[in-house]
Short mmCIF file of C-alpha atoms in Angstrom, two decimals:
data_model
loop_
_atom_site.label_atom_id
_atom_site.label_comp_id
_atom_site.label_asym_id
_atom_site.label_seq_id
_atom_site.Cartn_x
_atom_site.Cartn_y
_atom_site.Cartn_z
CA CYS A 1 137.03 91.80 117.36
CA VAL A 2 136.35 94.64 119.77
CA SER A 3 137.14 97.27 117.19
CA LEU A 4 134.70 95.71 114.75
CA GLN A 5 132.01 95.76 117.39
CA LEU A 6 132.65 99.45 118.01
CA SER A 7 132.64 100.36 114.36
CA ASN A 8 129.21 98.74 113.96
CA THR A 9 127.95 100.77 116.88
CA ALA A 10 129.59 103.92 115.47
CA ILE A 11 127.82 103.33 112.14
CA LEU A 12 124.52 102.89 113.93
CA HIS A 13 124.95 106.23 115.69
CA GLN A 14 125.95 107.89 112.44
CA ILE A 15 122.70 106.65 110.87
CA ARG A 16 120.70 108.03 113.79
CA ARG A 17 122.46 111.41 113.49
CA ASP A 18 121.80 111.54 109.73
CA GLN A 19 118.13 110.76 110.32
CA VAL A 20 117.86 113.82 112.57
CA THR A 21 119.71 116.04 110.09
CA ASP A 22 117.52 114.88 107.20
CA THR A 23 114.31 115.35 109.15
CA CYS A 24 115.35 118.85 110.20
CA ARG A 25 116.14 119.70 106.62
CA ALA A 26 113.00 118.15 105.17
CA ASN A 27 110.78 120.00 107.60
CA SER A 28 113.07 122.92 106.96
CA VAL A 29 113.10 124.36 110.36
CA SER A 30 115.38 127.00 108.90
CA SER A 31 112.74 128.48 106.64
CA ARG A 32 110.64 129.45 109.64
CA LYS A 33 113.26 132.01 110.40
CA ARG A 34 115.89 130.06 112.29
CA ARG A 35 115.22 130.71 115.95
CA VAL A 36 118.29 131.58 117.95
CA LEU A 37 118.45 129.54 121.14
CA THR A 38 118.28 131.53 124.39
CA PRO A 39 119.72 130.30 127.71
CA ASN A 40 116.16 129.51 128.72
CA ASP A 41 116.05 126.86 125.98
CA LEU A 42 118.95 125.05 127.61
CA LYS A 43 117.45 124.12 130.95
CA HIS A 44 117.41 120.41 130.06
CA LEU A 45 121.09 120.20 129.12
CA VAL A 46 123.09 118.81 132.02
CA VAL A 47 126.79 119.62 131.95
CA ASP A 48 129.70 117.44 133.13
CA GLU A 49 132.81 119.55 132.92
CA ASP A 50 135.21 116.88 134.13
CA HIS A 51 134.37 114.53 131.26
CA GLU A 52 133.26 117.24 128.82
CA MET A 53 129.79 115.82 128.27
CA ILE A 54 126.36 117.34 127.89
CA TYR A 55 123.22 115.25 128.46
CA CYS A 56 119.78 116.50 127.45
CA TYR A 57 117.30 114.78 129.70
CA VAL A 58 113.87 113.78 128.51
CA PRO A 59 111.40 112.83 131.26
CA LYS A 60 110.10 109.22 130.98
CA VAL A 61 113.20 108.07 129.11
CA ALA A 62 115.36 106.72 131.96
CA CYS A 63 116.12 110.28 132.98
CA THR A 64 116.28 109.52 136.71
CA ASN A 65 118.98 106.94 136.24
CA TRP A 66 120.92 109.13 133.80
CA LYS A 67 120.75 112.02 136.28
CA ARG A 68 122.08 109.63 138.92
CA VAL A 69 124.92 108.67 136.63
CA MET A 70 125.67 112.35 135.93
CA MET A 71 125.78 112.97 139.69
CA VAL A 72 128.39 110.22 140.03
CA LEU A 73 130.38 111.70 137.13
CA THR A 74 130.27 115.28 138.38
CA GLY A 75 130.39 114.48 142.11
CA ARG A 76 134.19 114.14 142.17
CA GLY A 77 134.09 111.05 144.35
CA LYS A 78 131.05 112.03 146.42
CA TYR A 79 129.05 109.14 144.94
CA SER A 80 130.24 105.90 143.42
CA ASP A 81 127.04 103.88 143.00
CA PRO A 82 124.29 105.62 141.05
CA MET A 83 121.56 103.51 142.64
CA GLU A 84 122.54 104.68 146.13
CA ILE A 85 121.27 108.10 145.15
CA PRO A 86 117.58 108.43 146.05
CA ALA A 87 115.39 109.22 143.03
CA ASN A 88 114.11 112.51 144.50
CA GLU A 89 117.74 113.60 145.07
CA ALA A 90 118.44 113.13 141.36
CA HIS A 91 115.71 115.66 140.53
CA VAL A 92 116.91 118.38 142.89
CA SER A 93 118.07 120.96 140.38
CA SER A 94 120.98 122.22 142.45
CA ASN A 95 122.60 118.77 142.31
CA LEU A 96 123.40 119.12 138.63
CA LYS A 97 124.65 122.02 136.55
CA THR A 98 122.63 122.90 133.45
CA LEU A 99 123.86 124.80 130.42
CA ASN A 100 121.60 127.83 130.99
CA GLN A 101 123.67 128.71 134.04
CA TYR A 102 126.72 129.67 131.98
CA SER A 103 127.63 132.87 130.08
CA ILE A 104 126.98 132.95 126.31
CA PRO A 105 130.67 132.41 125.38
CA GLU A 106 130.89 129.51 127.84
CA ILE A 107 127.70 127.99 126.41
CA ASN A 108 128.99 128.23 122.86
CA HIS A 109 132.37 126.75 123.81
CA ARG A 110 130.68 123.77 125.48
CA LEU A 111 128.20 123.20 122.68
CA LYS A 112 131.04 123.18 120.20
CA ASN A 113 133.54 121.01 122.12
CA TYR A 114 131.69 118.71 124.50
CA MET A 115 130.17 115.31 123.63
CA LYS A 116 126.44 115.84 123.50
CA PHE A 117 123.86 113.08 123.89
CA LEU A 118 120.20 112.42 124.62
CA PHE A 119 117.88 109.45 124.95
CA VAL A 120 114.62 109.04 123.10
CA ARG A 121 111.65 106.68 123.26
CA GLU A 122 108.68 105.80 121.05
CA PRO A 123 106.65 109.03 121.47
CA PHE A 124 103.24 107.49 122.28
CA GLU A 125 104.77 104.98 124.70
CA ARG A 126 106.46 107.86 126.43
CA LEU A 127 103.11 109.73 126.50
CA VAL A 128 101.25 106.80 128.05
CA SER A 129 104.06 106.39 130.56
CA ALA A 130 103.72 110.06 131.54
CA TYR A 131 99.93 109.75 131.78
CA ARG A 132 100.14 106.63 133.96
CA ASN A 133 102.77 108.22 136.20
CA LYS A 134 101.16 111.65 136.58
CA PHE A 135 97.46 111.02 136.46
CA THR A 136 96.79 107.51 137.78
CA GLN A 137 99.05 107.62 140.87
CA LYS A 138 97.30 108.91 143.93
CA TYR A 139 100.51 110.52 145.26
CA ASN A 140 100.87 112.96 142.35
CA THR A 141 98.54 115.51 143.87
CA SER A 142 100.53 118.46 142.56
CA PHE A 143 99.90 117.27 138.99
CA HIS A 144 96.25 116.58 139.74
CA LYS A 145 95.87 120.13 141.06
CA ARG A 146 97.96 121.87 138.43
CA TYR A 147 96.79 119.99 135.29
CA GLY A 148 94.08 117.52 136.29
CA THR A 149 91.63 120.17 137.42
CA LYS A 150 92.23 122.15 134.23
CA ILE A 151 91.77 119.10 132.00
CA VAL A 152 88.55 118.09 133.79
CA ARG A 153 87.18 121.61 133.60
CA ARG A 154 87.93 121.89 129.89
CA GLN A 155 87.24 118.38 128.59
CA ARG A 156 84.55 116.87 130.79
CA LYS A 157 80.90 117.77 130.40
CA ASN A 158 78.88 117.79 133.62
CA ALA A 159 81.97 117.26 135.82
CA THR A 160 81.22 116.81 139.54
CA GLN A 161 82.38 119.48 141.97
CA GLU A 162 84.76 116.93 143.48
CA ALA A 163 86.38 116.11 140.18
CA LEU A 164 86.80 119.81 139.44
CA ARG A 165 88.42 120.31 142.82
CA LYS A 166 90.67 117.25 142.91
CA GLY A 167 91.44 116.55 139.26
CA ASP A 168 92.66 113.08 140.22
CA ASP A 169 90.61 110.96 137.82
CA VAL A 170 91.61 112.29 134.39
CA LYS A 171 90.88 109.76 131.68
CA PHE A 172 93.45 109.12 128.97
CA GLU A 173 90.91 110.32 126.36
CA GLU A 174 90.59 113.64 128.23
CA PHE A 175 94.36 113.96 128.45
CA VAL A 176 94.66 113.47 124.68
CA ALA A 177 91.87 115.98 124.00
CA TYR A 178 93.71 118.46 126.18
CA LEU A 179 96.99 117.92 124.31
CA ILE A 180 95.50 118.48 120.86
CA ASP A 181 93.38 121.45 121.91
CA PRO A 182 94.99 124.49 120.21
CA HIS A 183 94.06 126.51 123.29
CA THR A 184 96.51 124.46 125.39
CA GLN A 185 99.56 125.26 123.29
CA ARG A 186 98.65 128.95 123.15
CA GLU A 187 98.13 129.16 126.89
CA GLU A 188 101.52 127.73 128.05
CA PRO A 189 104.25 125.37 126.86
CA PHE A 190 103.59 121.67 127.46
CA ASN A 191 104.85 120.29 130.73
CA GLU A 192 108.23 118.61 130.28
CA HIS A 193 106.70 115.16 130.83
CA TRP A 194 104.73 115.41 127.61
CA GLN A 195 106.67 118.05 125.76
CA THR A 196 108.23 116.82 122.49
CA VAL A 197 111.91 115.90 122.46
CA TYR A 198 112.14 118.32 119.55
CA SER A 199 111.16 121.19 121.90
CA LEU A 200 113.07 120.04 124.97
CA CYS A 201 116.43 119.27 123.37
CA HIS A 202 116.42 121.34 120.12
CA PRO A 203 118.00 118.66 117.90
CA CYS A 204 117.77 120.87 114.82
CA HIS A 205 119.85 123.58 116.47
CA ILE A 206 122.14 121.45 118.64
CA HIS A 207 124.14 118.77 116.89
CA TYR A 208 124.00 115.74 119.17
CA ASP A 209 126.88 113.30 118.84
CA LEU A 210 124.91 110.38 120.20
CA ILE A 211 121.24 109.51 120.24
CA GLY A 212 120.46 106.74 122.66
CA LYS A 213 117.22 104.81 122.53
CA TYR A 214 115.11 103.53 125.37
CA GLU A 215 114.71 100.25 123.48
CA THR A 216 118.47 99.68 123.67
CA LEU A 217 119.06 101.61 126.87
CA GLU A 218 121.82 99.58 128.40
CA GLU A 219 123.96 99.04 125.31
CA ASP A 220 123.66 102.70 124.30
CA SER A 221 124.32 103.99 127.82
CA ASN A 222 127.38 101.82 128.33
CA TYR A 223 128.70 102.81 124.90
CA ILE A 224 128.43 106.47 125.94
CA LEU A 225 130.17 105.78 129.24
CA GLN A 226 132.89 103.98 127.31
CA LEU A 227 133.42 106.94 124.98
CA ALA A 228 133.54 109.21 128.06
CA GLY A 229 136.40 107.08 129.32
CA VAL A 230 134.63 105.89 132.44
CA GLY A 231 133.24 102.59 131.13
CA ASN A 232 135.69 100.52 133.14
CA TYR A 233 134.47 101.71 136.54
CA LEU A 234 130.93 102.93 135.84
CA LYS A 235 128.12 100.84 134.36
CA PHE A 236 124.63 102.05 133.64
CA PRO A 237 122.27 100.64 136.32
CA THR A 238 120.24 97.70 135.09
CA TYR A 239 116.85 97.22 136.56
CA ALA A 240 113.83 95.12 135.70
CA LYS A 241 110.89 97.43 136.01
CA SER A 242 107.72 95.41 136.22
CA THR A 243 105.58 98.53 136.03
CA ARG A 244 107.18 99.68 132.80
CA THR A 245 104.86 100.95 130.08
CA THR A 246 104.96 98.56 127.12
CA ASP A 247 103.87 98.55 123.56
CA GLU A 248 100.87 96.33 124.40
CA MET A 249 99.81 98.72 127.09
CA THR A 250 100.14 101.69 124.76
CA THR A 251 98.03 99.85 122.15
CA GLU A 252 95.30 99.37 124.80
CA PHE A 253 95.30 103.01 125.85
CA PHE A 254 94.80 104.10 122.24
CA GLN A 255 91.84 101.78 121.63
CA ASN A 256 89.41 104.35 122.97
CA ILE A 257 90.84 107.33 121.10
CA SER A 258 88.91 108.37 118.02
CA SER A 259 90.78 108.24 114.73
CA GLU A 260 90.34 112.00 114.43
CA HIS A 261 92.05 112.55 117.77
CA GLN A 262 94.72 109.99 116.94
CA THR A 263 95.52 111.83 113.73
CA GLN A 264 95.76 115.19 115.53
CA LEU A 265 97.91 113.75 118.29
CA TYR A 266 100.23 112.19 115.74
CA GLU A 267 100.63 115.63 114.18
CA VAL A 268 101.75 117.04 117.55
CA TYR A 269 104.47 114.38 117.95
CA LYS A 270 105.19 113.84 114.24
CA LEU A 271 108.69 115.33 114.29
CA ASP A 272 109.73 113.09 117.18
CA PHE A 273 108.45 110.06 115.24
CA LEU A 274 110.31 111.05 112.08
CA MET A 275 113.49 112.37 113.60
CA PHE A 276 114.18 109.33 115.74
CA ASN A 277 112.99 106.82 113.17
CA TYR A 278 109.86 105.49 114.92
CA SER A 279 107.33 104.18 112.45
CA VAL A 280 103.65 105.04 112.71
CA PRO A 281 102.25 102.61 115.29
CA SER A 282 100.28 99.74 113.71
CA TYR A 283 97.38 100.27 116.16
CA LEU A 284 96.69 103.82 114.91
CA LYS A 285 93.59 104.42 112.79
CA LEU A 286 94.75 107.58 111.08
CA GLU A 287 92.36 109.59 108.98
#
């Protein structure tokens, strides 16, 4: 019975892997002269040497909890309960080792031999989640200063001096306009909270063994922990988040976005939609 269960899960993950491979081929990333990855491209790949695993973290896709789990796995007994680790601790970069800190031969060896996984989420839901977290919370002043002021300056006509100085009242429409503005992409890479999974984790260059989904977070996470051989003593933390961004919420946020902007935004995230098998949201009015 158990083996049957596992083989179904294994098939599911094979289908997800094939979807990525097919999307990469169809959008032949290779024809645009196959880019060689540099260590700088590998900042999001967290390495666990003891269990030979690599996790590519994507912000707004349970990445805090997965980082906590990775700290338990790599801590050699320092932590046993992921939820005892404060969230801000999990994001201190020195607490986890990332692949860009290794030599080229060590990187290649790990990419070839370790079990590699990532977690994905419906792209627009992730985007709304990032917007809500970074632009509607009063405590995120660094984001308001760093991006909010820029977005207000560029997207808002007749902005008040206060808004230009604080940048703490960015509207979702302005955020979208900023993301699709070609000037933005030319100026600097997207912040990791709204960068595409395609650009953060390089799924066309790195062959991930497992692609977990936010929608089935617990099953997928515990399956990965089982494969890592730690499933009997480590379970992925379950938590009921009442503030979680939902599909209904996302629908509402997109109500005020013009169909032209929706179409352009879909283009920006299109590879993430295709690669991870998310259909075009029914609320979109594409041109």
